[in-house]
Short mmCIF file of C-alpha atoms in Angstrom, two decimals:
data_model
loop_
_atom_site.label_atom_id
_atom_site.label_comp_id
_atom_site.label_asym_id
_atom_site.label_seq_id
_atom_site.Cartn_x
_atom_site.Cartn_y
_atom_site.Cartn_z
CA MET A 1 -0.15 0.25 -0.20
CA GLY A 2 1.23 3.70 -0.19
CA MET A 3 0.54 6.80 -2.24
CA VAL A 4 -0.25 7.43 -6.08
CA GLY A 5 2.91 7.24 -7.51
CA TYR A 6 5.28 6.23 -5.33
CA GLY A 7 6.25 2.63 -6.76
CA LYS A 8 4.05 0.29 -5.08
CA SER A 9 3.66 -1.36 -8.38
CA THR A 10 7.72 -1.17 -9.26
CA THR A 11 8.15 -2.43 -6.43
CA LEU A 12 5.39 -5.39 -6.18
CA ASN A 13 6.88 -6.10 -9.68
CA GLN A 14 10.45 -6.55 -8.58
CA LEU A 15 9.62 -8.72 -5.45
CA LEU A 16 7.59 -11.38 -7.74
CA GLY A 17 10.97 -10.91 -10.01
CA TYR A 18 9.37 -12.63 -13.15
CA LYS A 19 11.37 -12.67 -15.93
CA GLU A 20 10.49 -11.64 -19.58
CA VAL A 21 12.33 -10.95 -22.86
CA ARG A 22 12.08 -7.92 -24.78
CA GLY A 23 14.56 -6.60 -27.65
CA GLY A 24 16.75 -9.20 -26.90
CA LYS A 25 17.06 -8.11 -23.17
CA GLN A 26 15.58 -8.92 -20.42
CA VAL A 27 13.75 -7.02 -18.14
CA ILE A 28 11.04 -7.79 -15.31
CA LYS A 29 8.00 -8.57 -16.31
CA GLN A 30 5.28 -6.24 -15.24
CA VAL A 31 2.17 -8.63 -13.42
CA PHE A 32 0.72 -5.20 -11.78
CA ALA A 33 0.51 -1.94 -13.95
CA ALA A 34 0.71 1.31 -12.38
CA GLY A 35 -3.22 1.63 -11.15
CA SER A 36 -3.90 -1.44 -11.18
CA ALA A 37 -6.01 -1.38 -7.72
CA ALA A 38 -5.76 -3.88 -5.90
CA LYS A 39 -5.54 -7.26 -8.82
CA GLY A 40 -4.13 -10.63 -7.01
CA ILE A 41 -1.66 -13.38 -8.11
CA LYS A 42 -0.68 -16.71 -6.85
CA THR A 43 2.65 -17.24 -7.22
CA ASN A 44 4.69 -20.23 -5.92
CA MET A 45 7.94 -17.97 -4.25
CA ALA A 46 9.50 -20.58 -2.64
CA ARG A 47 10.41 -22.94 -5.64
CA GLN A 48 10.75 -19.38 -7.59
CA PHE A 49 13.54 -17.75 -5.41
CA ASN A 50 14.73 -20.81 -3.88
CA ILE A 51 13.63 -19.21 -0.66
CA ASN A 52 14.16 -21.07 2.72
CA PRO A 53 11.44 -23.87 3.01
CA THR A 54 11.04 -22.77 7.05
CA LEU A 55 9.74 -19.24 6.23
CA LEU A 56 8.10 -20.63 2.89
CA PRO A 57 7.93 -24.18 2.36
CA ASP A 58 7.77 -25.30 -0.97
CA GLY A 59 4.68 -25.54 -3.17
CA THR A 60 3.48 -23.08 -0.83
CA ASP A 61 0.95 -20.24 -2.77
CA LEU A 62 1.36 -16.69 -1.94
CA ILE A 63 -0.99 -13.91 -2.35
CA VAL A 64 0.06 -10.61 -3.68
CA SER A 65 -1.84 -7.52 -3.71
CA ASP A 66 -1.17 -4.43 -5.29
CA SER A 67 -4.18 -1.96 -3.12
CA GLU A 68 -5.18 1.24 -4.21
CA GLY A 69 -3.52 4.32 -4.36
CA ILE A 70 -3.83 6.45 -1.69
CA GLY A 71 -4.77 10.52 -2.70
CA SER A 72 -6.14 9.23 -6.14
CA SER A 73 -8.49 11.49 -7.69
CA ALA A 74 -10.95 8.97 -7.74
CA ASN A 75 -10.63 7.69 -4.02
CA ASP A 76 -10.41 8.97 -0.35
CA SER A 77 -8.32 7.89 2.27
CA VAL A 78 -11.91 5.81 3.77
CA GLN A 79 -12.32 4.18 1.18
CA VAL A 80 -8.37 3.09 -0.09
CA ALA A 81 -8.39 2.16 4.02
CA ASP A 82 -11.33 0.02 4.21
CA SER A 83 -10.67 -2.10 1.05
CA ILE A 84 -7.47 -2.77 2.79
CA LEU A 85 -9.40 -3.25 5.36
CA GLU A 86 -11.81 -5.97 4.27
CA LEU A 87 -9.09 -7.36 3.20
CA LEU A 88 -7.26 -7.71 6.37
CA LYS A 89 -10.13 -8.91 7.69
CA ASN A 90 -10.41 -12.62 5.32
CA ASP A 91 -7.55 -13.08 4.88
CA PRO A 92 -4.78 -11.70 7.02
CA ALA A 93 -1.57 -11.07 5.57
CA THR A 94 2.17 -9.31 6.37
CA LEU A 95 1.82 -5.18 5.01
CA LEU A 96 4.56 -3.78 2.49
CA ILE A 97 4.07 0.36 3.37
CA VAL A 98 6.02 1.72 0.00
CA HIS A 99 6.19 5.81 1.06
CA ARG A 100 8.61 8.78 -0.31
CA PHE A 101 11.12 9.54 2.67
CA HIS A 102 11.08 13.54 2.19
CA ARG A 103 6.70 13.26 2.36
CA THR A 104 3.85 14.28 5.24
CA ASP A 105 1.02 13.24 2.85
CA MET A 106 -1.88 13.43 5.16
CA PRO A 107 -4.17 11.43 3.34
CA PHE A 108 -1.61 8.43 3.41
CA VAL A 109 -0.96 9.32 7.62
CA ARG A 110 -4.93 9.19 7.94
CA VAL A 111 -4.82 5.31 5.77
CA LEU A 112 -2.20 4.64 8.99
CA GLN A 113 -4.09 5.75 11.56
CA MET A 114 -7.51 4.28 10.29
CA LEU A 115 -4.66 1.11 10.36
CA LYS A 116 -3.88 1.18 13.63
CA VAL A 117 -7.22 1.24 15.59
CA CYS A 118 -8.56 -1.55 13.06
CA THR A 119 -5.86 -3.39 13.35
CA ASN A 120 -3.33 -5.33 14.93
CA ILE A 121 -0.56 -3.52 12.95
CA SER A 122 2.96 -3.79 14.78
CA SER A 123 6.92 -3.73 13.68
CA SER A 124 6.89 -7.31 13.59
CA ASN A 125 3.66 -7.60 10.85
CA CYS A 126 4.88 -4.30 8.34
CA PHE A 127 7.43 -3.02 6.76
CA LEU A 128 7.36 0.54 5.71
CA LEU A 129 9.95 0.87 2.06
CA LEU A 130 10.86 4.68 2.04
CA THR A 131 12.12 5.45 -0.98
CA PHE A 132 14.31 8.55 -2.66
CA ALA A 133 15.22 9.87 -5.91
CA GLN A 134 18.86 10.77 -6.92
CA ASP A 135 17.80 14.55 -7.15
CA HIS A 136 17.77 15.25 -4.19
CA ASP A 137 21.11 14.51 -2.99
CA ASN A 138 21.33 17.08 0.04
CA GLU A 139 17.66 15.54 1.47
CA VAL A 140 19.31 11.75 1.20
CA SER A 141 22.41 11.80 2.76
CA SER A 142 20.91 13.16 6.24
CA PHE A 143 18.75 10.59 5.53
CA GLU A 144 20.19 7.98 5.17
CA ALA A 145 22.15 8.52 7.54
CA ASP A 146 19.22 8.59 10.27
CA PRO A 147 15.68 7.54 9.01
CA SER A 148 14.61 8.35 12.69
CA ARG A 149 13.35 12.18 11.63
CA PHE A 150 10.54 10.82 9.35
CA LEU A 151 9.45 8.88 11.56
CA ASN A 152 9.60 10.89 15.10
CA GLU A 153 7.37 12.70 13.42
CA LEU A 154 4.89 10.48 12.35
CA LYS A 155 5.02 9.06 15.76
CA ALA A 156 4.79 12.42 17.85
CA ASN A 157 2.32 14.52 15.40
CA HIS A 158 0.27 11.80 13.86
CA GLY A 159 0.21 9.08 17.22
CA ILE A 160 2.18 6.08 14.22
CA ASP A 161 4.36 4.00 16.12
CA PHE A 162 4.25 1.12 14.76
CA PHE A 163 8.17 1.56 12.48
CA ASP A 164 10.99 0.74 14.03
CA ALA A 165 14.00 2.68 12.38
CA GLU A 166 16.42 -0.91 13.14
CA HIS A 167 13.64 -3.17 12.81
CA ASN A 168 11.17 -2.43 9.74
CA VAL A 169 12.32 0.42 8.13
CA MET A 170 14.17 0.08 5.47
CA CYS A 171 15.35 3.12 2.98
CA ILE A 172 16.62 2.75 -1.02
CA ASP A 173 17.28 4.45 -4.53
CA MET A 174 14.11 4.27 -6.68
CA ASP A 175 16.97 3.73 -9.70
CA SER A 176 18.61 1.32 -7.73
CA ARG A 177 15.94 -0.80 -6.04
CA ALA A 178 16.47 -4.51 -7.24
CA VAL A 179 19.71 -3.98 -5.39
CA LYS A 180 18.16 -4.59 -2.70
CA ILE A 181 15.06 -6.59 -3.43
CA PRO A 182 16.49 -9.90 -2.20
CA GLU A 183 16.53 -8.51 1.61
CA LEU A 184 13.06 -7.41 1.31
CA ARG A 185 11.95 -10.26 0.49
CA THR A 186 13.75 -12.00 3.28
CA GLN A 187 12.38 -9.43 5.37
CA LEU A 188 8.93 -9.70 4.77
CA LEU A 189 8.32 -13.25 4.44
CA ALA A 190 9.33 -12.80 8.11
CA ARG A 191 7.27 -11.52 9.87
CA MET A 192 3.08 -12.12 11.19
CA PRO A 193 0.47 -11.33 9.53
CA VAL A 194 -1.40 -8.04 9.68
CA LYS A 195 -4.82 -8.18 11.00
CA ALA A 196 -8.44 -6.11 10.88
CA SER A 197 -10.87 -6.72 13.00
CA MET A 198 -13.19 -4.51 11.40
CA THR A 199 -13.18 -1.51 8.14
CA TYR A 200 -12.93 2.09 9.75
CA SER A 201 -16.44 2.65 8.39
CA GLU A 202 -17.65 -0.08 10.66
CA LEU A 203 -15.59 0.98 13.70
CA VAL A 204 -17.35 5.09 12.62
CA ALA A 205 -20.75 3.40 13.17
CA LEU A 206 -19.77 0.74 16.50
CA ALA A 207 -18.81 4.01 17.97
CA SER A 208 -22.18 6.07 16.74
CA ASN A 209 -23.83 3.36 18.06
CA ASN A 210 -22.81 2.28 21.28
CA HIS A 211 -22.62 6.74 21.69
CA SER A 212 -26.24 6.03 21.03
CA ASN A 213 -26.98 3.07 23.31
CA ALA A 214 -25.39 4.85 26.03
CA GLY A 215 -27.17 7.82 25.55
CA ASP A 216 -29.84 6.26 25.61
CA ALA A 217 -29.24 3.81 28.28
CA VAL A 218 -28.56 7.20 31.00
CA SER A 219 -32.25 8.49 29.59
CA LYS A 220 -34.07 6.13 30.67
CA LEU A 221 -31.79 5.88 34.13
CA ARG A 222 -32.92 9.42 34.23
CA LYS A 223 -36.17 8.80 34.64
CA GLU A 224 -36.20 5.59 37.15
CA LEU A 225 -34.01 7.81 39.00
CA ALA A 226 -36.81 11.09 38.79
CA ASP A 227 -39.73 8.53 39.28
CA ALA A 228 -37.95 7.25 42.55
CA GLU A 229 -37.12 10.87 43.74
CA SER A 230 -40.44 11.71 43.56
CA ASP A 231 -41.65 8.29 45.27
CA ARG A 232 -39.05 8.74 48.50
CA GLY A 233 -40.94 12.52 48.50
CA TRP A 234 -43.94 10.78 48.57
CA HIS A 235 -43.52 8.90 51.52
CA GLU A 236 -41.19 11.34 53.64
CA GLN A 237 -43.98 14.14 53.44
CA ARG A 238 -46.33 11.37 54.53
CA ILE A 239 -44.47 10.61 57.44
CA LYS A 240 -44.55 14.01 58.09
CA ASP A 241 -48.68 13.75 58.03
CA LEU A 242 -49.13 10.77 60.24
CA ASN A 243 -47.07 12.34 62.65
CA ILE A 244 -48.56 15.75 62.76
CA ALA A 245 -52.10 13.61 62.69
CA ILE A 246 -50.62 11.33 65.57
CA ALA A 247 -49.95 13.71 67.98
CA SER A 248 -53.69 16.37 67.19
CA THR A 249 -55.39 12.73 67.98
CA GLY A 250 -53.73 11.02 69.68
CA TRP A 251 -54.37 12.52 73.14
CA ILE A 252 -58.79 11.36 72.74
CA PRO A 253 -59.32 9.29 75.02
CA PHE A 254 -59.65 5.41 73.13
CA VAL A 255 -60.67 6.53 69.85
CA GLY A 256 -57.47 8.89 69.17
CA THR A 257 -54.73 5.92 71.05
CA ILE A 258 -56.56 2.91 68.01
CA SER A 259 -56.09 6.02 65.29
CA ALA A 260 -52.72 6.65 66.23
CA ALA A 261 -51.10 2.90 66.54
CA GLY A 262 -52.49 2.53 63.08
CA MET A 263 -50.81 6.25 61.46
CA SER A 264 -48.05 4.44 63.94
CA ILE A 265 -47.65 1.42 61.97
CA ALA A 266 -48.35 3.21 58.16
CA VAL A 267 -45.86 5.59 58.90
CA ALA A 268 -42.71 2.63 59.82
CA SER A 269 -43.96 1.73 56.55
CA SER A 270 -43.17 4.42 54.99
CA ILE A 271 -39.84 5.02 56.60
CA ASP A 272 -39.14 1.17 55.24
CA SER A 273 -40.11 2.47 51.90
CA VAL A 274 -37.53 6.21 52.47
CA LYS A 275 -34.79 3.74 53.29
CA SER A 276 -35.24 1.01 50.67
CA LEU A 277 -35.81 3.75 47.96
CA ASN A 278 -32.60 5.77 49.13
CA LYS A 279 -30.16 2.91 48.55
CA LYS A 280 -32.21 2.93 44.63
CA ILE A 281 -32.03 6.13 44.21
CA ALA A 282 -28.14 5.82 45.35
CA ASP A 283 -27.65 2.76 42.78
CA LEU A 284 -29.11 4.26 39.63
CA SER A 285 -26.96 7.36 40.81
CA LYS A 286 -24.10 5.28 39.68
CA LYS A 287 -24.92 3.95 37.01
CA ALA A 288 -26.03 7.28 35.48
CA GLN A 289 -22.70 8.49 36.29
CA ASN A 290 -21.41 4.90 34.87
CA GLY A 291 -23.55 5.80 31.51
CA ARG A 292 -22.66 9.62 31.87
CA GLU A 293 -19.23 8.34 31.49
CA SER A 294 -19.35 5.99 28.72
CA GLN A 295 -21.16 7.65 26.52
CA ALA A 296 -18.77 10.73 26.99
CA HIS A 297 -15.79 7.48 26.24
CA TYR A 298 -17.90 7.02 23.09
CA LEU A 299 -18.18 10.72 21.52
CA ALA A 300 -14.53 11.05 22.52
CA LYS A 301 -13.69 8.13 20.33
CA LEU A 302 -16.37 8.98 17.70
CA ASN A 303 -14.93 12.11 17.56
CA GLU A 304 -10.96 10.84 17.53
CA TYR A 305 -11.79 8.31 14.68
CA LYS A 306 -13.63 11.02 13.22
CA ALA A 307 -10.62 13.97 13.40
CA MET A 308 -8.70 11.24 10.97
CA ILE A 309 -10.11 12.25 8.18
CA GLN A 310 -10.52 15.61 8.82
#
């Protein structure tokens, strides 16, 4: 995967190493044409390249996919990310990311951010190939010595932390990249696959649904809380009224005594109800608070995901 025009298809063609004769010269066959957009082919790389059988046993089919370029006028970051993530949901794969060393293209960064939140991507299952051209000699000389400059920018400014200059990053000259192709091929075959749990669009929809459900739950709890507080208020008022009535009638011989006794029972019942309602209100208040925190959490996540495409 990578930006449009940054050498994804050319790199794949060199990785596959198919040869054909043109005009009396042996050249790399163009299995993937520029802009081929997610075509897949199978090749027996173990036999083709005599790879160590512990990495890829002879007879194993390897599926290679050339994803649609990021940043073309016919797509946006979400569409490209979702197409890659859909593939990784069904067929986990090692991810080769091709990019130009001196470019911080935001569409590229957005796709990386989407991959981070939707997959198990790490330095052990992806590889970053940073290419450069000889007409950038001044930039190349400093960058080759310390590729971490670009990686630090990705990490500090955009949260992309799955590239390690010592472990899964390679810088190559576009004009002579074939020299490092065997090393790159070995690096890729030794890596674990990236697995996607869902697409970016599905993640946003899930966060939106969770936020909506949390809001509905909070609304329901608020109604239950209001009803419980209303019931408690009724019982508290009843206790006050009955105590006044008891004081008013208790002095009357015989009748007053019987009436006061009955009202005292009602007071005791309401007191028990208030105690029970206090417990219920405390429980509902705690649940409502947790619900509001969940609602705020899902809203923050939703805003975080949406910010990736802004």
